[in-house]
Tab-separated table of C-alpha atoms in Angstrom:
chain	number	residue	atom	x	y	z
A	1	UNK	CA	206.916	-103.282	-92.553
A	2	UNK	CA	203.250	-103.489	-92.681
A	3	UNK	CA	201.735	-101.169	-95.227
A	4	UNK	CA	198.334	-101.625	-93.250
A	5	UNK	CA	194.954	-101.132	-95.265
A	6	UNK	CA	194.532	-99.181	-97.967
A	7	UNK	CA	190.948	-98.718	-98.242
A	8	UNK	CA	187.659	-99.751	-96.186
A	9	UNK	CA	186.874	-103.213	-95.770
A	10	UNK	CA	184.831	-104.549	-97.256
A	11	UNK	CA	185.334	-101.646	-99.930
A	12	UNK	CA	182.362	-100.176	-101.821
A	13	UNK	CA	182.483	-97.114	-104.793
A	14	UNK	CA	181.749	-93.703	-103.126
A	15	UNK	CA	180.938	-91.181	-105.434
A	16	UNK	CA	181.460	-88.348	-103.444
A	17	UNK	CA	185.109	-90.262	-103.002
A	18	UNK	CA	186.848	-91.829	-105.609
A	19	UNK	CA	190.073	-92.667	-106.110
A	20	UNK	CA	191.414	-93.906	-109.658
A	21	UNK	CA	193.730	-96.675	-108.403
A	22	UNK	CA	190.836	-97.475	-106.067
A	23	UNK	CA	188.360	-97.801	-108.662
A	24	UNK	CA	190.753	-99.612	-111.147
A	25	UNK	CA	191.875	-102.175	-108.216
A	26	UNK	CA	188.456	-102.618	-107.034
A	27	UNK	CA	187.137	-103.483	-111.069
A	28	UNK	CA	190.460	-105.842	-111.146
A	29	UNK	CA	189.230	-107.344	-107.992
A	30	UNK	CA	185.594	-107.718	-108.890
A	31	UNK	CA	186.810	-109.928	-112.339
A	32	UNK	CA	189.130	-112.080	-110.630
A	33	UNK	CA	186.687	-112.924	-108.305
A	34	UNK	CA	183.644	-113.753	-110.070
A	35	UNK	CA	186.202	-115.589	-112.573
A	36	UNK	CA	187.640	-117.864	-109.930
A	37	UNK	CA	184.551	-118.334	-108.727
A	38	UNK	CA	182.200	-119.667	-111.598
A	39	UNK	CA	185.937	-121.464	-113.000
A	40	UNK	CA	185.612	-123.397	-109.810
A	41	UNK	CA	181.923	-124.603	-109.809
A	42	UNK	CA	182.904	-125.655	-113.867
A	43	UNK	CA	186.067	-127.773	-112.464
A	44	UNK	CA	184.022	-129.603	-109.260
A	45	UNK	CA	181.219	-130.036	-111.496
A	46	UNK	CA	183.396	-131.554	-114.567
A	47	UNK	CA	184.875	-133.238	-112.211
A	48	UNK	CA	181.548	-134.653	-110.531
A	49	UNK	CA	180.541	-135.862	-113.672
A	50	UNK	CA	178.743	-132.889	-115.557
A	51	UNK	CA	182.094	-132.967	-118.314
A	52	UNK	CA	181.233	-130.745	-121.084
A	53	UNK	CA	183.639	-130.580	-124.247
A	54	UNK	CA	183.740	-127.339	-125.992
A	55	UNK	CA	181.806	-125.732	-123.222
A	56	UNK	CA	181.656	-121.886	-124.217
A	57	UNK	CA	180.668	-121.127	-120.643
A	58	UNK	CA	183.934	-123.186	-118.966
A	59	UNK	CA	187.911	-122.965	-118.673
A	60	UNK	CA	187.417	-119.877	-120.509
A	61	UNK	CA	189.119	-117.939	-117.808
A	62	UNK	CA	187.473	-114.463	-119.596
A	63	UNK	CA	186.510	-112.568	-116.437
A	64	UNK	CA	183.983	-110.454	-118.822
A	65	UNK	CA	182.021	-113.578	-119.537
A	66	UNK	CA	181.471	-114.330	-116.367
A	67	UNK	CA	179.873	-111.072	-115.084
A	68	UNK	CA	176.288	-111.357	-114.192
A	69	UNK	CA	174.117	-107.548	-114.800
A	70	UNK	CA	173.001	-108.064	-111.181
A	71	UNK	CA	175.616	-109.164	-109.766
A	72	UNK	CA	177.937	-106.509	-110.466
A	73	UNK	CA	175.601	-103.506	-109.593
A	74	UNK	CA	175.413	-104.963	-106.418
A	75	UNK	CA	179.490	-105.038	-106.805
A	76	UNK	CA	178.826	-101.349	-107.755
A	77	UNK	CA	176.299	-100.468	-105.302
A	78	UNK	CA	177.468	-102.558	-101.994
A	79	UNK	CA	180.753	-104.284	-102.933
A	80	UNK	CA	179.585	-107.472	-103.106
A	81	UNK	CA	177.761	-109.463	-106.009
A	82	UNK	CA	178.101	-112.307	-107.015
A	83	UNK	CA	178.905	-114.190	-111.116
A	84	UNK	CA	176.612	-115.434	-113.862
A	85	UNK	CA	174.880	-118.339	-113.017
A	86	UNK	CA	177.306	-121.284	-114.155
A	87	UNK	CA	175.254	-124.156	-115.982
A	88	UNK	CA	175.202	-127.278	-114.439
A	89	UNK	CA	173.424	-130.242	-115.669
A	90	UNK	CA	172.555	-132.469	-112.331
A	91	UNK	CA	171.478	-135.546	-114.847
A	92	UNK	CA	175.167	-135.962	-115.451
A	93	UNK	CA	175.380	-136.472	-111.409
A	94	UNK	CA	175.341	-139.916	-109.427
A	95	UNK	CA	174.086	-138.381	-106.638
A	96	UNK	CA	171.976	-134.925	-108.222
A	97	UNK	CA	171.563	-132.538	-104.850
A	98	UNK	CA	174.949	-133.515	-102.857
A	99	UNK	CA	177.272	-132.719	-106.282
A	100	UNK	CA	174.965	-129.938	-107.092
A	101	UNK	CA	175.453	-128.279	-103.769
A	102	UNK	CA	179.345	-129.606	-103.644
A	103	UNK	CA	179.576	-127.441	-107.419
A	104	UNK	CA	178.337	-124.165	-105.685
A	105	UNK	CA	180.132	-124.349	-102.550
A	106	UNK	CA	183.122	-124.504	-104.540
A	107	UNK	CA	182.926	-121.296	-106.033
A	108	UNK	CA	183.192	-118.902	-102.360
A	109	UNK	CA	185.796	-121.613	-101.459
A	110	UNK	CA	187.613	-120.457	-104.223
A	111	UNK	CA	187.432	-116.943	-103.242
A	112	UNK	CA	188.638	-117.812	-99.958
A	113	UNK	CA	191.787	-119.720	-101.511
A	114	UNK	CA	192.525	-116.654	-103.714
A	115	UNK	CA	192.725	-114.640	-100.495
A	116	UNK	CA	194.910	-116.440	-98.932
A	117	UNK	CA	197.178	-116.337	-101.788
A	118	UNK	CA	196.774	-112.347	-102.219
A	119	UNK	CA	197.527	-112.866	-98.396
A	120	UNK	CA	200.983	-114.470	-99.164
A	121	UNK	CA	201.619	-112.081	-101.850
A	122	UNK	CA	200.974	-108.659	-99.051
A	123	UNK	CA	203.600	-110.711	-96.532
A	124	UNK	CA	206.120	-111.103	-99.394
A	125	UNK	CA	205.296	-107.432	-100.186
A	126	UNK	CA	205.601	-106.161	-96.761
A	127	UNK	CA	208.643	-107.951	-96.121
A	128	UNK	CA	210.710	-106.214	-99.254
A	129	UNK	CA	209.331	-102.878	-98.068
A	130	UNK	CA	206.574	-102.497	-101.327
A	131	UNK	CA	203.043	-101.254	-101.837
A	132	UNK	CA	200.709	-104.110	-101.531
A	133	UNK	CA	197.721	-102.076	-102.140
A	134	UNK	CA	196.131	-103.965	-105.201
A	135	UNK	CA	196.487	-107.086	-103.384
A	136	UNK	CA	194.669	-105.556	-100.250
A	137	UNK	CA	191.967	-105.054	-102.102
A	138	UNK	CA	192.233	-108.451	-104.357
A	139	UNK	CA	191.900	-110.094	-100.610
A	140	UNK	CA	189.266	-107.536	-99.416
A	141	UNK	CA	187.007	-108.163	-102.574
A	142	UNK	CA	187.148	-111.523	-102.676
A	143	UNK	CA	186.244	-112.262	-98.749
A	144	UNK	CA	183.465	-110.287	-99.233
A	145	UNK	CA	182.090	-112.230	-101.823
A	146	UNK	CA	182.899	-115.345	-100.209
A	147	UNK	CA	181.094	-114.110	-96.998
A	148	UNK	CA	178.060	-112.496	-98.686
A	149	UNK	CA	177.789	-116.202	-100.146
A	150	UNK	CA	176.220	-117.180	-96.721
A	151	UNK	CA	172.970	-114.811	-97.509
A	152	UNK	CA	170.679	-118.147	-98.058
A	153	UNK	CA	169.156	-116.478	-101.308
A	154	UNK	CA	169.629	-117.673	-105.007
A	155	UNK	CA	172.047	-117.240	-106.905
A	156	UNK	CA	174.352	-117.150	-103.805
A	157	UNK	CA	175.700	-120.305	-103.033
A	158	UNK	CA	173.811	-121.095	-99.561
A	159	UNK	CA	170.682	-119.867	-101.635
A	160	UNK	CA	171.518	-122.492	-104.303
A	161	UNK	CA	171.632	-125.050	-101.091
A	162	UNK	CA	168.190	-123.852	-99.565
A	163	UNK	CA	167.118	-124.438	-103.285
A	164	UNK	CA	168.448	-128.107	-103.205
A	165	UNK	CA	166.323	-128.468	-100.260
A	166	UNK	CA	163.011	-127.835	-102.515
A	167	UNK	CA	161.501	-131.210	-102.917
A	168	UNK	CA	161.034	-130.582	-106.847
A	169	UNK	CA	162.596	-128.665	-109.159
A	170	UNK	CA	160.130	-127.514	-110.631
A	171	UNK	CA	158.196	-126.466	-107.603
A	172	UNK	CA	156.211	-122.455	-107.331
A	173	UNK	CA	158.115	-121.854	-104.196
A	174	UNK	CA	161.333	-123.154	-105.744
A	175	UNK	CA	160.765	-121.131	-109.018
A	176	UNK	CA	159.731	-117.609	-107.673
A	177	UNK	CA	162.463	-118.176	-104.907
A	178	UNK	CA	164.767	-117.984	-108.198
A	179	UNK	CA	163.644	-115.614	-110.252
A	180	UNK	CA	163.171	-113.181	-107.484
A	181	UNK	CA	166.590	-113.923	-105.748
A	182	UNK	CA	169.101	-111.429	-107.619
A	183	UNK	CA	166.141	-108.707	-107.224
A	184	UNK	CA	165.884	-109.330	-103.238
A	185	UNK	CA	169.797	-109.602	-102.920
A	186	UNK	CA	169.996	-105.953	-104.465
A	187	UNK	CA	167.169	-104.265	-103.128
A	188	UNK	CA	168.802	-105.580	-99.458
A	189	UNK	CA	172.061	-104.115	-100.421
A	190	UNK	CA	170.169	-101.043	-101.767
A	191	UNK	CA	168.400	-100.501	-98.350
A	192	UNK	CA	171.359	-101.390	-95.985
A	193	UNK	CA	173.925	-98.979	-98.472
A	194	UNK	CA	171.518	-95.801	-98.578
A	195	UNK	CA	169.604	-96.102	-95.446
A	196	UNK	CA	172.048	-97.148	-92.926
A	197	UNK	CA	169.642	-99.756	-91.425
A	198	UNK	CA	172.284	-102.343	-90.905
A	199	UNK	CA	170.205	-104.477	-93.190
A	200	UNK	CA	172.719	-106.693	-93.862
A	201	UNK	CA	176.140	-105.499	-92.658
A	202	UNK	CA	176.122	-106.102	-88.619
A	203	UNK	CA	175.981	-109.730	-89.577
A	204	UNK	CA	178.289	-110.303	-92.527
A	205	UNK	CA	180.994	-107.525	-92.090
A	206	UNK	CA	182.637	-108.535	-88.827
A	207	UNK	CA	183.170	-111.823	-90.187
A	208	UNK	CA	184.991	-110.234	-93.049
A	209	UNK	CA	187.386	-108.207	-91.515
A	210	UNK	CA	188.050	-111.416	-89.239
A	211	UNK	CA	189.176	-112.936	-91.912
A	212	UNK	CA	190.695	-110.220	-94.095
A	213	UNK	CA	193.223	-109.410	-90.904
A	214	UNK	CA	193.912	-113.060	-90.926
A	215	UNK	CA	194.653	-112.959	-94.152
A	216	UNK	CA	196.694	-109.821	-94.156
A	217	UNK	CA	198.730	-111.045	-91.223
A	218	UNK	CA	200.168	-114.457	-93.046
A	219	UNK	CA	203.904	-114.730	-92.314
């Protein structure tokens, strides 16, 4: 028997609303996802070539380390964000942009795959007539992110593509593009949360619930 959702997707804190085992399942949520997804970039780009031995910032699999200040008020404020920006030395690389952009992809891909394993888990769940709750919102949390990934901005992982496209590295555009990325990301979120504008949401949340009922409907 289906248990159905059990909270708003994609989920965001309400303070006029809050629910402890919605609060502690959506902070559970938002470490296992920006843990899978910087662990992910670190194993393509290892794998790519960009090995690292002793790497503080790699296979640590301490969701705490990989929190970004940003990235999780915009967790906070619109529930989605996105992880500290994973280190990746493109020297390392045969070829620089396509393993660079390969290294970011993988990190929403991840996301993605950890859904569809919370989605296994919720059929499993269903099936013995239990709660599946947390996972619900494991899934939920984790689409989001993967979908918000598509916002071509920096540090998102399109925006990390767009960047690739940047004919030098050390370019104005490329640099201010950067530095300013996390700050436009939130101040979007910002507007489309408190103003109801549908900055940002018309175009990313369908998608998500697409995809979270497809996950949420695995047999």
């Amino acid at each position: 028997m289906s248990m159905g959702s059990a909270w708003p997707v994609p989920y965001f804190l309400d303070p006029q609303n809050l629910a402890v085992d919605a609060v502690v399942s959506f902070c559970v949520s938002v470490l296992l996802a920006v843990m899978i997804n910087n662990e992910a970039q670190a194993f393509v780009s290892s794998s790519l070539g960009d090995s690292r031995i002793g790497a503080k910032d790699r296979f640590h699999f301490n969701a705490f380390l990989h929190l970004s200040i940003l990235g999780t008020i915009c967790y906070l404020v619109a529930g989605f964000g996105w992880p500290r920006t994973l280190d990746i030395d493109r020297t390392k690389f045969a070829h620089p942009r396509l393993y660079m952009i390969a290294s970011r992809l993988a990190g929403p891909l991840a996301n993605f795959f950890l859904a569809g394993i919370g989605g296994s888990f919720v059929a499993f769940m269903n099936f013995m007539d239990w709660n599946p709750r947390v996972f619900l919102m494991v899934i939920g949390v984790n689409i989001t992110t993967a979908v918000y990934s598509l916002l071509p901005i920096p540090p998102l992982a399109v925006g990390s593509l767009i960047c690739e496209l940047f004919p030098s590295d050390e370019g104005l555009a490329r640099t201010i593009l950067v530095q300013a990325g996390p700050y436009l990301i939130l101040a979007l979120a910002l507007l489309d949360r408190l103003t109801y504008q549908g900055v940002l949401s018309p175009y990313f949340d369908p998608l998500i619930k697409t995809v979270y009922s497809y996950c949420t409907s695995i047999v």
